[in-house]
PDB file of C-alpha atoms in Angstrom:
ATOM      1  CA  UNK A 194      -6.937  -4.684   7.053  1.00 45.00           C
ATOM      2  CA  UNK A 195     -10.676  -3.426   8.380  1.00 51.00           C
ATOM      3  CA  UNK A 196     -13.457  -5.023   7.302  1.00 49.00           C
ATOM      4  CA  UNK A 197     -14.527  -1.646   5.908  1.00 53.00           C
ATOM      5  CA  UNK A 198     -12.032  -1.944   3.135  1.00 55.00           C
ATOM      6  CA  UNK A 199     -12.134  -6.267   2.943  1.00 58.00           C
ATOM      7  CA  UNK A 200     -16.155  -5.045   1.308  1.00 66.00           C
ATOM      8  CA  UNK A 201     -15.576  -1.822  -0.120  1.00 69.00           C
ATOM      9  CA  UNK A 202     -14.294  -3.014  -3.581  1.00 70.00           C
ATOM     10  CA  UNK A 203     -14.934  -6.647  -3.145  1.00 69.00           C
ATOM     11  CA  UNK A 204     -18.586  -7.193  -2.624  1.00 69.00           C
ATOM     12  CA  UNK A 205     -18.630 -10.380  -0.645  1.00 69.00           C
ATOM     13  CA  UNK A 206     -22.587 -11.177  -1.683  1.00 73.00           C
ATOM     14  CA  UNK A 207     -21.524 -11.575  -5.241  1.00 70.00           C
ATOM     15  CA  UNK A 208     -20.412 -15.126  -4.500  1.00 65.00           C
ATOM     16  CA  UNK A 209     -22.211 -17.748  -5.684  1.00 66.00           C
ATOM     17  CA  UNK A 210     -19.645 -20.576  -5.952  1.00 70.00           C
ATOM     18  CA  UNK A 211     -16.354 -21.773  -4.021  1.00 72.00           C
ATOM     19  CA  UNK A 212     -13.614 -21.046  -7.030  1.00 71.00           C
ATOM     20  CA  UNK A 213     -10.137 -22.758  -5.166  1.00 79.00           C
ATOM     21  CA  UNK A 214      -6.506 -21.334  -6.540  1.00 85.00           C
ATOM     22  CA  UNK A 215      -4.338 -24.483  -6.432  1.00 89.00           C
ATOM     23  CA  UNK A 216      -1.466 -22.718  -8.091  1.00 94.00           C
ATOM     24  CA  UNK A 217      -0.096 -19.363  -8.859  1.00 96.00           C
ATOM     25  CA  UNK A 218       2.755 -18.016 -11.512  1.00 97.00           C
ATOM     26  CA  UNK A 219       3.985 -14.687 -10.380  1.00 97.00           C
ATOM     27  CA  UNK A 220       6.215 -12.593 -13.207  1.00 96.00           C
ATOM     28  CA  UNK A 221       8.081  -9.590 -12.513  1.00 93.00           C
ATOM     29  CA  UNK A 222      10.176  -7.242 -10.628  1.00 89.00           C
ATOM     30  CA  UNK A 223      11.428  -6.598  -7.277  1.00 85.00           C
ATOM     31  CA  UNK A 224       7.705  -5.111  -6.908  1.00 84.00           C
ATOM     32  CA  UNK A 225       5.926  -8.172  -6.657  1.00 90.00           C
ATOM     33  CA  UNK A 226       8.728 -10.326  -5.129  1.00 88.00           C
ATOM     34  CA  UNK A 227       6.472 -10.109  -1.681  1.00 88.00           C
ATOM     35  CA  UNK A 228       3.836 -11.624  -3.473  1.00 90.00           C
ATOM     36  CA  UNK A 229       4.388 -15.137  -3.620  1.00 92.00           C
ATOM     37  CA  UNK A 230       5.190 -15.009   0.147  1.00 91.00           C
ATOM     38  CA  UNK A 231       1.485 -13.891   1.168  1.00 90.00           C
ATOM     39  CA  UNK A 232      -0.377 -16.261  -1.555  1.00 89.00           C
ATOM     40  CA  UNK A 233       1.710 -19.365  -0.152  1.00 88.00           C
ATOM     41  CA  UNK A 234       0.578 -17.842   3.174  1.00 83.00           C
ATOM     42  CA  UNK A 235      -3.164 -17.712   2.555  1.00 79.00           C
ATOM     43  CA  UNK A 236      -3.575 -21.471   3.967  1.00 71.00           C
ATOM     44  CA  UNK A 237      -5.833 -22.330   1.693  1.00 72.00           C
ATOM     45  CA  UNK A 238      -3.459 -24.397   0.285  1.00 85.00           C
ATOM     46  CA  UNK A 239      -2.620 -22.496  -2.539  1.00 88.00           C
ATOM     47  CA  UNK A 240       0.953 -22.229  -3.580  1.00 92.00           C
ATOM     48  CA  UNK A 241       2.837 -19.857  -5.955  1.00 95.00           C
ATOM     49  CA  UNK A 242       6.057 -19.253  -7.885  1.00 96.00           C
ATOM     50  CA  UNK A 243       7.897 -16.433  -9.004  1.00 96.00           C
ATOM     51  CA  UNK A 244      10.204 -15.423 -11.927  1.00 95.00           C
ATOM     52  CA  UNK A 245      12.168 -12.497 -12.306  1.00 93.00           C
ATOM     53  CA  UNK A 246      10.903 -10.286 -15.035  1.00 91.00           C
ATOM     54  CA  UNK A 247      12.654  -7.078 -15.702  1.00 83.00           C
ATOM     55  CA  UNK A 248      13.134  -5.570 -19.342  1.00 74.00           C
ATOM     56  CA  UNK A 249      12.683  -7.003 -22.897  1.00 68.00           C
ATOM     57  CA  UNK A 250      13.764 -10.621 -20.972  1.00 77.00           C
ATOM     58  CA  UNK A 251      12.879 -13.934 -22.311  1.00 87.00           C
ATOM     59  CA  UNK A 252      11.023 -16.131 -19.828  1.00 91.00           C
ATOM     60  CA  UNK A 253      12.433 -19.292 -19.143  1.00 92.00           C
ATOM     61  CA  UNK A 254      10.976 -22.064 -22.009  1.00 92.00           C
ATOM     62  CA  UNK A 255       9.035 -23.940 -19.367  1.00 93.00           C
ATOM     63  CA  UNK A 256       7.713 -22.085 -15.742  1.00 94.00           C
ATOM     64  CA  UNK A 257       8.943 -23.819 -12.804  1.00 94.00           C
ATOM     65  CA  UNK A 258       5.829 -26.432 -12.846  1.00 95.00           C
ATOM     66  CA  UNK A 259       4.126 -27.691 -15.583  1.00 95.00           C
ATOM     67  CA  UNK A 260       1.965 -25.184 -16.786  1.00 95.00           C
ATOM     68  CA  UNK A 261      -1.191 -26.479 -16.422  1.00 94.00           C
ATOM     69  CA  UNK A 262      -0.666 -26.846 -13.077  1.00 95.00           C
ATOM     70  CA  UNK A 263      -1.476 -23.057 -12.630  1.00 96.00           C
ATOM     71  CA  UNK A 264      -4.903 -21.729 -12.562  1.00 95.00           C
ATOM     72  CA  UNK A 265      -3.373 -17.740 -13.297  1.00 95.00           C
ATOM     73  CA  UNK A 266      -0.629 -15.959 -13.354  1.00 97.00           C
ATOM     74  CA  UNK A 267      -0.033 -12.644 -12.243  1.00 97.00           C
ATOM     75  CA  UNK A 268       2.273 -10.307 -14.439  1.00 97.00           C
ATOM     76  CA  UNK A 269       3.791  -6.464 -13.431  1.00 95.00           C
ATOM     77  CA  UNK A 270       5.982  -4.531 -15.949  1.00 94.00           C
ATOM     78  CA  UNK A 271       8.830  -2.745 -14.636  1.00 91.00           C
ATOM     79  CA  UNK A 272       8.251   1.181 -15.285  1.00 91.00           C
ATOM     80  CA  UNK A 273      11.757   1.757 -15.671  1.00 89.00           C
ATOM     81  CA  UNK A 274      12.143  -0.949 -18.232  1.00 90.00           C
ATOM     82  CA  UNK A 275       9.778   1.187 -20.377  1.00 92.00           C
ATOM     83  CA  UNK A 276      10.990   4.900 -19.760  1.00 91.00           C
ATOM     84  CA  UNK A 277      14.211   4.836 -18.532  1.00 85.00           C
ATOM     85  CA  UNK A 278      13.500   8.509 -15.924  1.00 80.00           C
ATOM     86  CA  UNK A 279      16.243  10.212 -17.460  1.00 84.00           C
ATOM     87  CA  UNK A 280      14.869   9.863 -20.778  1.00 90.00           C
ATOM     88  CA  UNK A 281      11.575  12.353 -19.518  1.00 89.00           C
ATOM     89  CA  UNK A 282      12.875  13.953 -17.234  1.00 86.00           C
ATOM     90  CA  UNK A 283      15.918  15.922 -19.469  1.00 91.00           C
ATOM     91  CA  UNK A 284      13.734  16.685 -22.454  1.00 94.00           C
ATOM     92  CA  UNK A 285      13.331  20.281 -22.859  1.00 94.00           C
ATOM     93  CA  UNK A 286       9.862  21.248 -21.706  1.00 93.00           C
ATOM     94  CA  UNK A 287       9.771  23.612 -24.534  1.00 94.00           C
ATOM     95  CA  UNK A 288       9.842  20.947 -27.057  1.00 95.00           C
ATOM     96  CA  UNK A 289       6.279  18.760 -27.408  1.00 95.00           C
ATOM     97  CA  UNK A 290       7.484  17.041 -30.656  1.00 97.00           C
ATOM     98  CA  UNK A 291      10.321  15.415 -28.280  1.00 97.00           C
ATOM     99  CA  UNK A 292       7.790  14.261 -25.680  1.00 96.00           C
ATOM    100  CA  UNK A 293       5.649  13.015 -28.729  1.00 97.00           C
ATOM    101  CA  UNK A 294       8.089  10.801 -29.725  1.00 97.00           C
ATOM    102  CA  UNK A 295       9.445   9.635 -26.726  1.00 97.00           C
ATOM    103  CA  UNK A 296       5.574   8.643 -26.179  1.00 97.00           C
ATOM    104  CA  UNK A 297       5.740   6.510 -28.986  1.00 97.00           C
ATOM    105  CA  UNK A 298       9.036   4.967 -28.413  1.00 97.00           C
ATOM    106  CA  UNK A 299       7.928   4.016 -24.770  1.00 96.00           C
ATOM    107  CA  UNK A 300       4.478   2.116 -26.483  1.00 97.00           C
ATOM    108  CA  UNK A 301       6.831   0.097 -28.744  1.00 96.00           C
ATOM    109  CA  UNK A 302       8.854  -0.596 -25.566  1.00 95.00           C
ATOM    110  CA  UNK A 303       5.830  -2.029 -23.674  1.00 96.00           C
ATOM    111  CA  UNK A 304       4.252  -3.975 -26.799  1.00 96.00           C
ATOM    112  CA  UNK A 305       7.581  -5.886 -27.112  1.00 94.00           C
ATOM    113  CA  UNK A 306       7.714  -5.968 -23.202  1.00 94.00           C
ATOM    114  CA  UNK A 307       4.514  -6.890 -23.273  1.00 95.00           C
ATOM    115  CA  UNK A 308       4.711  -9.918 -25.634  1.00 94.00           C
ATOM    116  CA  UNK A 309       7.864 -11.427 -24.196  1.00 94.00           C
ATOM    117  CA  UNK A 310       5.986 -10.796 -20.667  1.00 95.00           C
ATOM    118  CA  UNK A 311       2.694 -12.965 -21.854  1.00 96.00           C
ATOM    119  CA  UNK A 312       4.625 -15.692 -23.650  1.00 95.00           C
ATOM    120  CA  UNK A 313       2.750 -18.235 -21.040  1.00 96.00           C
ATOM    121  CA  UNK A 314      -0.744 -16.317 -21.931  1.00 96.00           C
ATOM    122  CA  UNK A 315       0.008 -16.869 -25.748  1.00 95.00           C
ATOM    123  CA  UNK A 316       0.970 -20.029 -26.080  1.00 95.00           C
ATOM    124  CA  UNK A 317      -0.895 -21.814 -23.710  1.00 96.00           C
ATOM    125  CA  UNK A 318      -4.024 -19.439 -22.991  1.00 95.00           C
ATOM    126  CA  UNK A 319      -3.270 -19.517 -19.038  1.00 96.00           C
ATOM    127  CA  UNK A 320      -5.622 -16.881 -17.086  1.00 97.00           C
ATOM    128  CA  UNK A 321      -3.512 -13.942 -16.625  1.00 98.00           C
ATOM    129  CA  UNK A 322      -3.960 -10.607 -14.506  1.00 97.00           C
ATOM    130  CA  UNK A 323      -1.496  -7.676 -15.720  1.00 98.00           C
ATOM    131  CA  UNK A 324      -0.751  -4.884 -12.995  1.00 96.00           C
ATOM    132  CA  UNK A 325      -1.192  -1.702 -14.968  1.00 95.00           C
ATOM    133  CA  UNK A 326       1.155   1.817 -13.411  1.00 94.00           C
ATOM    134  CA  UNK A 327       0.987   3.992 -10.676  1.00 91.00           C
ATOM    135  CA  UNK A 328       0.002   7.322 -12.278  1.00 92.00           C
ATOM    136  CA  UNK A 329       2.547  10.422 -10.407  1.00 91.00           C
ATOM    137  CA  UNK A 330       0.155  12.674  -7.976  1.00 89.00           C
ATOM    138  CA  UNK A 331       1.553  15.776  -9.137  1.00 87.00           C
ATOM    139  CA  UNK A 332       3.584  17.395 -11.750  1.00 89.00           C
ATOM    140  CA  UNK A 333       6.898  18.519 -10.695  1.00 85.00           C
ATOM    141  CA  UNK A 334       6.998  20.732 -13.021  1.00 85.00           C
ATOM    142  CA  UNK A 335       4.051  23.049 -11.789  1.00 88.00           C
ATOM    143  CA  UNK A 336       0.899  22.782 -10.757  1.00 86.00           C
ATOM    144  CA  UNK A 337      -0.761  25.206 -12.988  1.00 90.00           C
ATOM    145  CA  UNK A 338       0.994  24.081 -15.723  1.00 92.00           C
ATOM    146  CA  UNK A 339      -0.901  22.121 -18.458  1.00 94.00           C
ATOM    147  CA  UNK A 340      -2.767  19.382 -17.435  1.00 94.00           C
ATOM    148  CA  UNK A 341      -3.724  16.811 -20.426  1.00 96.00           C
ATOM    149  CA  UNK A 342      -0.106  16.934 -21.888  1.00 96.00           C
ATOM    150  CA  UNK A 343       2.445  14.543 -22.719  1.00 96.00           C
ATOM    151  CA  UNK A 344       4.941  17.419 -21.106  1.00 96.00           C
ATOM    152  CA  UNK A 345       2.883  16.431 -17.748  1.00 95.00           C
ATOM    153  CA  UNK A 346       3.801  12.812 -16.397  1.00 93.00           C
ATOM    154  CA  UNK A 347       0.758  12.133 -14.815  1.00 93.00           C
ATOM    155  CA  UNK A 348      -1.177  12.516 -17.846  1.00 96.00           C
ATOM    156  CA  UNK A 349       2.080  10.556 -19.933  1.00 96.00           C
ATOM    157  CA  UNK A 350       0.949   7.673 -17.279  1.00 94.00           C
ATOM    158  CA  UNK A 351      -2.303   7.704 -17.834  1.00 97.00           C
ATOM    159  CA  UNK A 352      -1.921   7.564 -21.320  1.00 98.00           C
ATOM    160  CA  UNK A 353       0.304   4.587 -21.098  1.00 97.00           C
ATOM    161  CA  UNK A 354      -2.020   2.594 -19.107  1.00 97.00           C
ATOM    162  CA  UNK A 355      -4.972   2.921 -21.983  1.00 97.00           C
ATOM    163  CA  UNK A 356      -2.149   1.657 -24.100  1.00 98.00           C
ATOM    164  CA  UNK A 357      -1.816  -1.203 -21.716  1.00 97.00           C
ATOM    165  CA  UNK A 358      -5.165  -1.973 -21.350  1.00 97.00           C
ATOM    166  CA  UNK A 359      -6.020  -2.162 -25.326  1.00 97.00           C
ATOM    167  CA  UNK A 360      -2.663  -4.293 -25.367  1.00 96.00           C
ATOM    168  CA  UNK A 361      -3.600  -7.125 -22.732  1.00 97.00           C
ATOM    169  CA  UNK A 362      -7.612  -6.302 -23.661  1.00 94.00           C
ATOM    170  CA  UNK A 363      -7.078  -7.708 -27.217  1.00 96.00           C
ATOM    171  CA  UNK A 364      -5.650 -11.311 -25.756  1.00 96.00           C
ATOM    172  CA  UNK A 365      -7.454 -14.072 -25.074  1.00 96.00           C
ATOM    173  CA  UNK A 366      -7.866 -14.772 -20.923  1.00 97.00           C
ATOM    174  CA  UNK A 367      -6.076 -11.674 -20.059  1.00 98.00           C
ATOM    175  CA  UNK A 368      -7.050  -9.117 -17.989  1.00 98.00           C
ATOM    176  CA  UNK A 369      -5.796  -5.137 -16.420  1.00 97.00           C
ATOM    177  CA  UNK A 370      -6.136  -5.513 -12.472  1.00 95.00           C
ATOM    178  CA  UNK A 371      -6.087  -1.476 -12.103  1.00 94.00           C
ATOM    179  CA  UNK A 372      -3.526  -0.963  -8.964  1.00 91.00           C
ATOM    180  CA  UNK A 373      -3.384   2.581  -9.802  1.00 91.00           C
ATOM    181  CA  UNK A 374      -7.229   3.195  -8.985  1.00 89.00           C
ATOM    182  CA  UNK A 375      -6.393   0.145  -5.993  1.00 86.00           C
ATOM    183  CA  UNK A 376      -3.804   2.571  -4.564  1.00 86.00           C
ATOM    184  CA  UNK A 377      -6.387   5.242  -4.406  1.00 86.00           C
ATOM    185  CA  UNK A 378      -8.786   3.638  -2.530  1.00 83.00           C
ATOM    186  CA  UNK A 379      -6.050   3.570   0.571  1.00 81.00           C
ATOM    187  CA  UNK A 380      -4.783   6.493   0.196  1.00 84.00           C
ATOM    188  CA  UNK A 381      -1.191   7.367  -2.462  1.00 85.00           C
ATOM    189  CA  UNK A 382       0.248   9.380   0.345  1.00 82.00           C
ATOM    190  CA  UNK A 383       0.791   6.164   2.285  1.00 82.00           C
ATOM    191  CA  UNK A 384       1.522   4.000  -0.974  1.00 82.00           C
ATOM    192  CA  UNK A 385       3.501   5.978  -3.141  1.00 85.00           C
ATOM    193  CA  UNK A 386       7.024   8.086  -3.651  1.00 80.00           C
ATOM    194  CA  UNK A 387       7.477  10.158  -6.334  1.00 78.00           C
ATOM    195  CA  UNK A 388      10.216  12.584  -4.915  1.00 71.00           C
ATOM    196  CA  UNK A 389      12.762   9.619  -5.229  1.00 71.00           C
ATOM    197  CA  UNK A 390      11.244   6.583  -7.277  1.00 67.00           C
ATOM    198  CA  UNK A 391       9.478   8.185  -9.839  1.00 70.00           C
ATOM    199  CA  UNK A 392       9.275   5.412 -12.266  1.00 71.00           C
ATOM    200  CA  UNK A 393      11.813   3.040 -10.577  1.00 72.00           C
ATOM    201  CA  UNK A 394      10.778   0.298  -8.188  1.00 70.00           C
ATOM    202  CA  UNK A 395       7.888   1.118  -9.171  1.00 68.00           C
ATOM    203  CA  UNK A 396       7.095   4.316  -7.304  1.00 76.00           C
ATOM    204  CA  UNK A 397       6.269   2.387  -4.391  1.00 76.00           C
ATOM    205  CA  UNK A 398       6.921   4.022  -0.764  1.00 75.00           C
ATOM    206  CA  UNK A 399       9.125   2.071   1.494  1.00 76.00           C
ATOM    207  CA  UNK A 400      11.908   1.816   3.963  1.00 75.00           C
ATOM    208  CA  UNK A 401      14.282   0.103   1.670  1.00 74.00           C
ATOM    209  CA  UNK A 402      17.147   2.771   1.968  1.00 73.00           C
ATOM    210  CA  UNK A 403      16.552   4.101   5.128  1.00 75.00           C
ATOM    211  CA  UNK A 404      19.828   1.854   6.369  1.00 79.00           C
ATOM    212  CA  UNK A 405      21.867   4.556   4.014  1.00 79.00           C
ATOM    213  CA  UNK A 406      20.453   7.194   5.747  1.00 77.00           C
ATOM    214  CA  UNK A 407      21.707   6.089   9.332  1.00 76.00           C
ATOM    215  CA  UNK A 408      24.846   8.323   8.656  1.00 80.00           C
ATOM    216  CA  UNK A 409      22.905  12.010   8.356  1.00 82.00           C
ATOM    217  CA  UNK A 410      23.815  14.293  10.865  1.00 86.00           C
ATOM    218  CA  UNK A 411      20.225  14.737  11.574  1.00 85.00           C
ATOM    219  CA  UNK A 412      19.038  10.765  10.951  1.00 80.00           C
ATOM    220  CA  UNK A 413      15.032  11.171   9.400  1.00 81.00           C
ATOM    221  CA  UNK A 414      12.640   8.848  10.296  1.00 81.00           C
ATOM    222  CA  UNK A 415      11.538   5.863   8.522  1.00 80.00           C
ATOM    223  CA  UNK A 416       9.069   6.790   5.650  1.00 76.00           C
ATOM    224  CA  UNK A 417       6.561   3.574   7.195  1.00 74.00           C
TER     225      UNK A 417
END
C-alpha cells in the first residue's frame, strides 16, 4: 500500500498516545477468515482469534480466551444470511408492496442476527467494530430506472446499512467501521463482483473459482 493512501483516511498527526492491541476476537464469515492471519502478522505482538459466524448461529458460551483478554472484537454479517439473493432477485418488479415487505423481513433478520452476533458486546461490554455492506454499483435492472427504490438494490443496501448503523449505534462500545465508503476510496472495480456474488461471499472480487474455469474452451483470465 502507498503512503498516499496509509494518510488519506488515517491522519497520522492525530496521534497523541501509543494505544497497543494485545488481543483480537474476529466473528464471521469466510469474508474475514484472512483477517486474523494479517493482525497476528502485524509484529506488534498482537494476536487474534476467529469464530465462524454465519446465520442466526449461537456463538460459542465462552470465546476461545478469556474474554477480557481482548481489547475488541471485530464482527461482519454474512449478506446472504440476511437476504437469501433469490428472495430479491425473483420478486416481480411490478410489485413494490413485495419489495416492502421483503425489506422488513430482511431488518428482523439482521436485528436477530445482529443480537446473537454481539452476544460478547452485551454481556460483557467488549469494544466492538461491526463491518457494515458493500452497496451494488449498479442496478441490473436498468440504469434509468428508479433510483431511491426498494425495487433498486443499491438503494435496498443502503437502506439496510442505516438500519445497521441505528442497530449497533444504540449499544454500548459498539461501533459501524463503514467498508462500503472504505471500498470506495480504492476503487469497487478492483474490490467488488456483482455479476456473480451479489450478496454472497460478500460481493467481494476474487480468484476463488477460477480453478473451475480451467476447463473453458477459451480459459479467461484470473479476475486479480
Amino acid at each position: 500500500m502507498e503512503p498516499i493512501f496509509q494518510d488519506y483516511r488515517n491522519p497520522t498527526e492525530l496521534q497523541v498516545r501509543d494505544c497497543p492491541i494485545r488481543r483480537v476476537l474476529v466473528v464471521g464469515s469466510c469474508l474475514v477468515a484472512g483477517f486474523p492471519g494479517v493482525i497476528n502478522g502485524l509484529g506488534q505482538d498482537c494476536h487474534a482469534d476467529y469464530i465462524v459466524f454465519n446465520n442466526v448461529a449461537r456463538l460459542p458460551a465462552v470465546p476461545p480466551q478469556a474474554i477480557e483478554s481482548y481489547d475488541l472484537q471485530i464482527v461482519q454479517i454474512a449478506a446472504r444470511s440476511i437476504l437469501p439473493e433469490g428472495s430479491y432477485f425473483r420478486l416481480p418488479y411490478t410489485s413494490r408492496e413485495e419489495y416492502a415487505e421483503l425489506f422488513e423481513q430482511t431488518k428482523n433478520r439482521l436485528a436477530m442476527t445482529l443480537a446473537s452476533a454481539l452476544e460478547y458486546n452485551d454481556k460483557h461490554g467488549i469494544l466492538t467494530i461491526v463491518l457494515n455492506f458493500l452497496v451494488p454499483q449498479i442496478n441490473p435492472m436498468g440504469k434509468l430506472l428508479p433510483r431511491y427504490d426498494l425495487r433498486n438494490p443499491i438503494y435496498f443496501f443502503e437502506e439496510i446499512n442505516r438500519y445497521i448503523d441505528s442497530e449497533v449505534t444504540a449499544r454500548a462500545n459498539c461501533y459501524i467501521l463503514d467498508v462500503n465508503s472504505l471500498s470506495n476510496t480504492y476503487g469497487k472495480r478492483y474490490i467488488q463482483d456483482d455479476v456473480v456474488w451479489q450478496t454472497n461471499h460478500a460481493s467481494i472480487l476474487s480468484d476463488a473459482d477460477f480453478d473451475l474455469d480451467g476447463g473453458r474452451l477459451e480459459t479467461p483470465l484470473r479476475a486479480s
